[in-house]
Amino acid sequence: MLPRLLAVVRGPGSCRGWREGSPARGSASATVAPPVALPAQAQVVVCGGGIMGTSVAYHLSKMGWKDVVLLEQGRLAAGSTRFCAGILSTARHLAIEQKMADYSNKLYHQLEQETGIQTGYTRTGSIFLAQTQDRLISLKRINSRLNVIGIPCEIISPKKVAELHPLLNVHDLVGAMHVPEDAVVSSADVALALASAASQSGVQIYDRTSILHVMVKRGQVAGVETDKGQIQCQYFVNCAGQWAYELGLCSEEPVSIPLHACEHFYLLTRPWETPLPSSTPTVVDADGRIYIRNWQGGILSGGFEKNPKPIFTEGKNQLEIQNLQEDWDHFEPLLSSLLRRMPQLETLEIVKLVNCPETFTPDMRCIMGESPSVRGYFVLVGMNSAGLSFGGGAGKYLAEWMVYGYPSENVWELDLKRFGALQSSRTFLRHRVMEVMPLLYDLKVPRWDFQTGRQLRTSPLYDRLDAQGARWMEKHGFERPKYFIPPDKDLLALEQSKTFYKPDWFEIVESEVKCCKEAVCVIDMSSFTKFEITSTGDQALEILQYLFSNDLDVPVGHIVHTGMLNERGGYENDCSIARLSKRSFFMISPTDQQVHCWAWLKKYMPEDSNLILEDVTWKYTALNLIGPRAVDVLSELSYAPMTPDHFPSLFCKEMSVGYANGIRVMSMTHTGEPGFMLYIPIEYALHVYNEVMSVGQKYGIRNAGYYALRSLRIEKFFAFWGQDLNTLTTPLECGGESRVKLDKGVDFIGRDALLQQRQNGVYKRLTMFILDDHDTDLDLWPWWGEPIYRNGRYVGKTTSSAYGYTLERHVCLGFVHNFSEDTGEEQVVTADFINRGEYEIDIAGHRFQAKAKLYPVPSLLTHKRRKEDVELSDLHGK
């Protein structure tokens, strides 16, 4: 069967050109005919005439910014947009991606009416197939999240799949998810329609104009130099697709944009004898690694193979993307999968195997936002083969960012500043995208890790910990221990354990948590971002008082937990700051805040040679010594009293530990447990670690990892930035009032917003949920993003969760909203509203009862009690 089909494909005369088969573009190009000459200046220059660039221009014009110039080096929509498969799908794992795709769907639906340009928009619906129970669980999790944001979808049986798409072989399916409002559309025509609408609003569009250089003055975009002259501008938007990496380097201050292209294949067939109806659903068979959609009565089918082919590692390629060379041998596994799913395809003549480049990013998420190094330089690229689905929403959010200073949704997961220069190595990108492309269809169970580009940033203790059984995860390129495998555990079985249920590391983490509670553990936390801010006078204190919500004018040696807020009162960072001296401060932030936090500080710090900001992350190894016996270990190593009377909570002191001097010892653990953080100059790291482990033997010391840390902090109701807190979360919404000093005597960013919020009330509250009727051994676990129901109505989603080994229950953190039953508008959320509700957490379609709590439960966390002795009704009080 397969050889005959391939013979037909390769036979002479069987191939019709892709452009011949493309949807007609008609009048679209005529409506965006460029003016004769480039303007001398503009407010915004957008580079890229694909769906991203035209979407940004369209939305900027809608928001009132008319002085916009869009430049395209070839022809409009002649890049990746031209070869897009045209599938618009809202079924995504990330909430922000779901929202972007949903907005795109609604935008494209009305675009033809707005512009008069036919876009080929057809609402077909999508069917996502599941060949395994784990895949079905994954779909059920997505289904729950889509339903609560108003996107219709349902889990269906194989029989229903066959009814919706009779040509599919369903014998190996266990179920599927149907999303009836998904659509197909001509991506090139969408881009041209967006360009036409933008042009009619005043945006000037020039094709066949290449940008040679982005001009920068004093860290700010000043203009662009093209092959047809210069344009002075205040803002520049890089929507150059696969060329964005090289374009980022073409400025006086290079902008790092980590992405890489791979070849992407799909085939086109002639129509069936009875052409497929235009409403035929799109099919995604992720277990088979393929997608299938109707195309002019036949089919278009491609996929994401296990062995992708990265291209253009050496740099920039042709101006316009041409169809790359066919490679039937490479496509054969996907073709075999297609024939298994649609056996009748054997009789169909294939028109063409399309091979076109697609860009992918190191973490499978698109890239948007402002450059951390050049003000006014914005980026929207790296769509990971989902450019059509994200184009409308991503363009809207970026335009909001430029016009208003921030987008209307939390987009941290997509922010360019989540990356650093370390992710821009071409070798790293080439290897990583070879892993990323298959992962688009791989089953992603909770807590999975990338395997490529590892051991890039490591603690000096890496080899030592690895030899003791450390299993690693990666954060911002930094290796961090998850847990430590005891010598008697089956390493291979544990490494291959991937599940939505109780994981095989459960008992390992339990023993680490127990040791933290009863003895002493060491966690290497060197990955945390560390800055020093110093000055010759009071400049350091003055700027930090303005940038942070808590009062930092504290005695030398004291540590302050504080938020770094934006003008809306939302968290740009949540950190700890130690006052080392009258004019010197030591700042500790989350690992992935290294670039973002640096950029935020530099944005507001005056150019003063007497004020110095230094990134010292690499200078210090950080050891977290957790547990009641930590004080004994440190006392013995330092010959200094470490009791609370001599070393109070949230205190910092430079001490000797073993033979090493200059160790910054801090009485905090980021978990609420007793203990100390040790910030050790890297040359002393191995010595101090060995001494701690040696002396600690008599106190039952052991290594622990971040999974234990996560369980401890969630059980104590400690919120973490990037998981529970973000730029749209204020301290008043998450119990952080104690970290805000509205009356500290000086103004700070966000103060006015917090005063207003304190007067008006909050519209969401971070709440702890303890699952009540959940069987840890048999039921699906909560991981993050599960819908929260109050009295049967949806009120929010979980932000993080972990098993609480002390409570012997699952604990979730999440925000509760109060939506009006009549209008759906948000109303004030009071403590009484939280406490009076009956709650459920939806895990893959099954709701579990939960008790809500606005504050941690000290009595339960101090004394471990058996599950049946814990009266969870006690948690329902104030």
XYZ file of C-alpha atoms in Angstrom, residues 354-845:
492
model
C 5.090 20.985 1.444
C 8.298 21.597 3.374
C 8.556 25.012 5.028
C 10.516 26.447 7.969
C 8.821 27.050 11.312
C 10.448 28.761 14.300
C 10.569 27.237 17.762
C 11.674 28.576 21.136
C 13.585 26.893 23.990
C 10.465 26.327 26.123
C 7.691 25.895 23.514
C 6.174 29.280 24.333
C 6.103 32.307 22.077
C 8.199 35.384 22.779
C 6.739 38.836 23.343
C 7.543 41.992 25.232
C 10.094 44.752 25.566
C 13.824 44.137 25.416
C 15.544 44.307 28.825
C 18.482 46.150 27.272
C 16.861 48.613 24.805
C 13.832 50.700 25.785
C 11.206 50.879 23.072
C 12.413 47.677 21.362
C 9.494 45.213 21.356
C 9.393 41.625 20.114
C 6.641 39.251 18.955
C 8.041 36.046 17.454
C 8.603 32.314 17.992
C 5.105 30.889 17.636
C 6.066 27.186 17.677
C 3.783 26.429 14.728
C 0.799 28.171 16.344
C 1.141 31.610 14.784
C -2.330 31.646 13.297
C -3.978 30.634 16.567
C -2.017 33.175 18.626
C -1.659 35.981 16.067
C -4.738 38.014 16.934
C -4.424 37.762 20.710
C -0.645 38.156 20.788
C -0.837 41.254 18.580
C -3.475 42.727 20.874
C -1.475 42.121 24.058
C 1.717 43.551 22.585
C -0.110 46.632 21.318
C -1.601 47.126 24.799
C 1.880 46.787 26.270
C 3.176 49.550 24.010
C 0.216 51.927 24.316
C -0.713 51.498 27.985
C 2.582 50.259 29.410
C 1.264 46.786 30.236
C -0.993 44.114 28.679
C -4.455 43.342 30.051
C -3.456 39.780 30.986
C -0.506 38.247 32.804
C 1.927 37.286 30.031
C 5.002 36.495 32.126
C 5.146 32.962 30.694
C 5.650 34.554 27.245
C 7.825 37.523 28.255
C 11.151 37.906 26.442
C 12.737 38.646 29.830
C 12.211 35.071 30.986
C 15.298 34.305 28.891
C 18.857 35.476 29.269
C 21.767 35.611 26.861
C 22.680 32.088 27.969
C 19.744 30.687 25.945
C 20.939 32.327 22.716
C 23.801 30.016 21.839
C 23.143 28.715 18.313
C 24.332 25.258 19.341
C 22.017 25.261 22.338
C 19.076 26.432 20.225
C 19.728 23.862 17.496
C 19.774 21.020 20.003
C 16.862 22.318 22.066
C 14.447 22.804 19.157
C 15.121 19.220 18.085
C 13.544 18.305 21.427
C 10.878 21.026 21.423
C 9.274 20.178 18.092
C 8.367 16.559 19.042
C 7.256 17.773 22.474
C 4.411 19.704 20.869
C 2.589 16.388 20.508
C 4.303 14.389 23.243
C 2.258 13.638 26.344
C 3.412 16.167 28.933
C 2.734 14.882 32.421
C 3.311 17.177 35.413
C 6.883 17.995 36.405
C 8.492 16.899 33.132
C 11.890 18.352 32.279
C 13.785 19.226 29.116
C 16.656 16.857 28.404
C 18.736 18.995 26.030
C 20.844 22.023 26.865
C 21.424 20.762 30.389
C 24.284 21.318 32.857
C 24.652 24.816 31.472
C 24.660 26.585 34.844
C 25.594 24.521 37.869
C 26.463 25.005 41.497
C 30.021 24.120 42.573
C 28.359 21.274 44.466
C 26.775 19.714 41.388
C 29.093 16.701 41.056
C 29.035 16.090 44.795
C 25.243 16.117 44.944
C 24.901 14.107 41.748
C 27.053 11.359 43.235
C 24.701 11.265 46.232
C 21.635 10.545 44.107
C 20.379 13.993 43.157
C 17.776 14.062 40.386
C 17.802 17.359 38.566
C 15.446 19.891 37.055
C 16.365 23.066 35.217
C 15.279 26.655 35.893
C 16.604 29.545 33.809
C 19.407 27.250 32.671
C 20.368 26.421 36.272
C 20.430 22.818 37.522
C 18.455 22.384 40.745
C 17.939 19.169 42.751
C 14.384 17.811 42.769
C 15.020 15.066 45.331
C 17.679 12.531 46.246
C 17.279 8.853 45.411
C 18.271 6.547 48.285
C 20.761 3.784 47.419
C 18.082 1.077 47.658
C 15.752 2.652 45.072
C 15.439 1.458 41.459
C 16.898 4.425 39.577
C 15.696 3.374 36.119
C 12.117 2.755 37.209
C 11.990 6.088 39.000
C 13.361 8.003 36.024
C 10.719 6.491 33.743
C 7.857 7.171 36.150
C 5.521 9.704 34.532
C 1.973 9.990 35.714
C -0.945 12.253 36.582
C -1.473 10.115 39.689
C 0.640 9.564 42.788
C 4.275 9.658 41.609
C 6.959 7.154 42.545
C 8.989 9.856 44.294
C 6.214 10.353 46.861
C 7.930 8.423 49.684
C 11.334 9.933 48.876
C 10.019 13.479 49.241
C 8.066 12.440 52.317
C 11.283 11.336 54.042
C 12.985 14.612 53.071
C 10.092 16.655 54.458
C 10.106 14.610 57.651
C 13.811 15.272 58.078
C 13.220 19.017 57.594
C 10.573 18.869 60.300
C 12.382 16.677 62.818
C 16.122 16.990 62.207
C 18.019 19.007 59.577
C 18.299 19.051 55.782
C 20.472 20.862 53.266
C 19.033 22.228 50.003
C 21.320 23.789 47.403
C 19.495 26.963 46.361
C 22.352 28.623 44.493
C 20.114 29.371 41.508
C 18.296 32.200 43.299
C 18.978 35.624 41.775
C 21.250 37.771 43.951
C 21.933 41.497 43.530
C 23.955 43.976 45.568
C 22.985 47.652 45.611
C 25.564 50.022 47.089
C 26.187 53.769 47.138
C 28.576 56.328 48.564
C 25.753 58.201 50.271
C 22.060 57.538 50.877
C 21.274 56.975 47.197
C 20.836 53.184 47.573
C 18.334 53.517 50.418
C 16.425 56.293 48.652
C 15.939 54.402 45.386
C 15.055 51.144 47.154
C 12.505 52.912 49.321
C 10.879 54.173 46.134
C 11.015 50.803 44.352
C 9.832 48.551 47.209
C 6.633 48.523 49.247
C 8.116 47.628 52.642
C 10.279 49.878 54.777
C 13.952 49.203 54.096
C 15.239 51.832 56.501
C 15.947 49.170 59.110
C 18.998 48.567 61.318
C 22.037 46.983 59.703
C 21.720 43.173 59.725
C 17.954 43.066 59.409
C 16.147 41.283 56.538
C 12.952 42.602 54.981
C 10.492 40.601 52.879
C 9.018 42.985 50.334
C 7.337 43.345 46.989
C 8.631 45.352 44.052
C 5.375 46.730 42.680
C 4.199 48.391 39.490
C 1.934 51.423 39.297
C -1.153 49.187 39.564
C 0.165 47.714 42.801
C 0.971 44.369 41.156
C 4.074 42.331 41.912
C 6.977 42.818 39.519
C 9.041 40.869 42.017
C 8.726 39.356 45.480
C 12.038 39.247 47.287
C 14.067 39.440 50.488
C 16.522 42.281 51.106
C 19.218 42.280 53.788
C 20.820 45.532 54.893
C 24.524 44.724 54.962
C 25.654 48.192 55.959
C 24.280 51.704 56.043
C 24.854 52.034 52.298
C 24.776 48.440 51.044
C 21.898 46.016 50.451
C 21.761 42.359 49.404
C 18.673 41.356 47.378
C 17.450 37.771 46.867
C 14.857 37.046 44.168
C 13.419 34.027 42.310
C 15.715 32.283 39.836
C 13.847 33.332 36.704
C 13.788 36.987 37.834
C 17.438 37.562 36.932
C 16.802 39.440 33.677
C 13.402 40.924 34.499
C 14.407 42.264 37.904
C 17.671 43.718 36.587
C 15.785 45.514 33.801
C 13.189 46.897 36.229
C 15.836 48.208 38.624
C 17.866 49.787 35.816
C 14.718 51.383 34.420
C 14.225 53.441 37.575
C 17.749 53.858 38.920
C 19.287 57.218 38.086
C 22.507 57.319 36.102
C 24.674 58.041 39.118
C 28.257 56.827 39.340
C 27.862 56.795 43.116
C 25.039 54.212 42.896
C 26.083 50.699 41.887
C 23.914 47.696 41.005
C 25.795 44.398 40.694
C 24.543 40.931 39.799
C 26.348 38.618 42.218
C 24.328 35.473 41.501
C 27.450 33.654 40.320
C 29.555 34.760 43.297
C 27.653 32.887 45.984
C 26.604 29.322 46.584
C 23.421 29.276 48.659
C 22.703 26.466 51.112
C 19.361 26.278 52.896
C 19.842 24.594 56.265
C 16.298 23.647 57.325
C 15.085 22.023 60.505
C 15.139 22.272 64.302
C 18.711 20.894 64.508
C 20.086 23.452 62.050
C 20.941 25.679 65.005
C 23.066 22.881 66.531
C 24.973 22.269 63.299
C 25.738 25.937 62.764
C 26.637 26.573 66.412
C 29.175 23.761 66.340
C 30.710 24.971 63.068
C 30.917 28.651 64.010
C 31.553 28.524 67.760
C 28.917 31.203 68.057
C 25.522 31.108 69.781
C 22.774 30.715 67.186
C 19.701 30.632 69.417
C 16.858 33.101 68.753
C 18.071 35.295 71.611
C 21.434 35.780 69.905
C 20.336 35.363 66.295
C 16.712 36.514 65.911
C 14.477 35.698 62.967
C 15.108 37.637 59.757
C 18.629 38.600 60.751
C 21.827 38.564 58.675
C 25.385 38.336 59.906
C 28.744 37.597 58.298
C 30.340 34.664 60.111
C 33.000 32.002 59.887
C 31.750 28.521 59.131
C 34.462 25.906 59.470
C 37.638 27.432 58.053
C 35.761 29.796 55.736
C 35.274 33.482 56.514
C 32.739 35.920 55.098
C 29.744 33.586 55.022
C 26.481 35.536 54.999
C 24.206 33.656 57.379
C 20.508 34.579 57.364
C 17.857 33.307 59.758
C 15.218 32.411 57.177
C 14.455 29.374 54.982
C 11.756 30.502 52.459
C 9.501 27.797 53.943
C 8.464 29.055 57.381
C 10.495 26.279 58.993
C 13.337 27.080 61.413
C 16.815 27.235 59.946
C 19.312 29.372 58.074
C 20.343 30.421 54.597
C 24.092 30.390 54.019
C 25.455 32.558 51.200
C 28.949 31.233 50.625
C 31.633 32.684 48.315
C 31.944 30.001 45.643
C 35.574 29.168 46.425
C 34.480 28.056 49.905
C 31.348 26.179 48.805
C 32.694 22.639 48.815
C 34.497 23.095 52.113
C 31.452 24.513 53.893
C 29.155 21.841 52.467
C 31.516 19.042 53.568
C 31.798 20.523 57.055
C 28.022 20.913 57.363
C 27.425 17.322 56.276
C 30.176 15.995 58.544
C 29.062 17.792 61.695
C 25.404 17.206 60.832
C 25.710 13.419 60.838
C 25.089 13.260 64.578
C 21.919 15.327 64.070
C 20.498 13.168 61.283
C 21.351 15.495 58.412
C 20.520 14.625 54.813
C 20.204 16.299 51.417
C 16.806 17.470 50.188
C 15.457 18.991 46.997
C 12.984 21.510 45.667
C 10.035 19.105 45.783
C 10.330 19.011 49.570
C 10.715 22.798 49.618
C 7.558 23.134 47.531
C 5.551 20.945 49.887
C 6.777 22.854 52.943
C 6.078 26.318 51.539
C 2.599 25.477 50.208
C 1.644 23.814 53.489
C 2.650 27.049 55.225
C 0.697 29.117 52.670
C 3.825 30.781 51.246
C 3.074 32.248 47.825
C 5.847 32.283 45.200
C 6.278 34.834 42.429
C 5.746 33.400 38.947
C 3.461 30.682 40.299
C 0.998 32.350 42.674
C 1.994 35.998 42.315
C 2.320 38.039 39.135
C 2.133 41.570 37.802
C -1.659 41.627 38.209
C -1.581 40.452 41.843
C -1.352 42.986 44.674
C -0.212 42.381 48.274
C -3.730 43.079 49.531
C -5.041 40.172 47.443
C -2.639 37.557 48.789
C -2.251 38.280 52.476
C 0.859 40.392 51.929
C -0.307 43.427 53.895
C 2.522 42.987 56.409
C 5.036 43.510 53.593
C 3.590 46.920 52.742
C 4.250 50.083 54.745
C 1.881 52.700 53.379
C 2.971 55.076 56.126
C 6.751 54.654 55.863
C 7.117 58.355 55.160
C 8.187 58.159 51.528
C 6.286 57.469 48.345
C 6.778 54.185 46.489
C 5.619 52.790 43.172
C 2.141 51.297 43.567
C 1.275 53.122 46.780
C -1.621 55.118 45.285
C -3.103 51.967 43.746
C -2.921 50.134 47.085
C -4.533 53.031 48.940
C -7.360 52.989 46.405
C -7.707 49.218 46.662
C -7.742 49.329 50.444
C -10.626 51.771 50.232
C -12.591 49.939 47.501
C -11.877 46.336 48.508
C -10.209 43.509 46.594
C -11.756 41.534 43.736
C -9.827 38.324 44.307
C -8.133 36.640 47.259
C -5.431 34.007 47.445
C -6.884 31.100 49.350
C -5.574 27.795 50.656
C -7.646 24.710 49.839
C -7.293 21.384 51.602
C -8.829 18.507 49.665
C -11.306 16.611 51.763
C -12.581 13.530 49.922
C -9.455 12.920 47.824
C -7.680 9.541 47.883
C -3.965 10.218 47.430
C -3.252 6.674 46.280
C -6.112 6.216 43.791
C -7.324 9.617 42.609
C -5.784 11.968 40.061
C -3.608 14.582 41.691
C -4.039 18.352 41.440
C -0.973 19.980 39.922
C -1.913 23.535 38.899
C -4.595 25.326 36.902
C -7.545 23.314 38.232
C -10.904 25.167 38.269
C -12.245 26.136 41.683
C -15.988 26.006 42.334
C -17.839 27.747 45.160
C -21.373 26.593 45.818
C -21.352 25.001 42.378
C -20.183 28.127 40.507
C -16.764 28.704 38.980
C -14.737 31.285 40.958
C -11.090 30.827 39.950
C -8.206 28.440 39.358
C -5.446 26.924 41.452
C -2.001 28.436 41.023
C 0.099 25.760 42.740
C -0.379 22.611 44.747
C 1.496 19.956 46.667
C 0.868 17.099 49.028
C 1.056 18.326 52.616
C 2.889 15.577 54.466
C 2.082 17.104 57.852
C -1.603 17.587 57.108
C -1.694 14.308 55.200
C -3.857 16.029 52.640
C -3.394 17.668 49.290
C -3.063 21.437 49.567
C -3.828 23.861 46.727
C -3.373 27.600 46.526
C -5.574 29.634 44.227
C -7.425 32.904 43.748
C -11.141 33.175 44.482
C -13.211 35.732 42.577
C -16.781 36.865 43.189
C -18.638 36.945 39.871
C -22.100 38.463 39.876
C -24.759 35.861 39.092
C -26.693 38.426 37.049
C -24.014 40.255 35.042
C -20.900 38.128 35.514
C -18.983 41.225 36.625
C -16.453 40.911 39.419
C -17.468 42.056 42.883
C -15.550 42.615 46.108
C -14.264 39.450 47.782
C -14.450 39.612 51.570
C -13.186 37.163 54.157
C -16.787 36.358 54.946
C -17.429 35.491 51.272
C -14.514 33.038 51.372
C -15.463 31.474 54.671
C -19.152 30.941 53.886
C -18.654 28.998 50.664
C -18.643 25.282 49.952
C -15.744 24.509 47.619
C -14.760 21.936 45.050
C -11.602 21.518 42.984
C -12.094 20.136 39.457
C -9.374 17.635 38.550
C -9.820 16.441 34.955
C -13.602 16.671 35.179
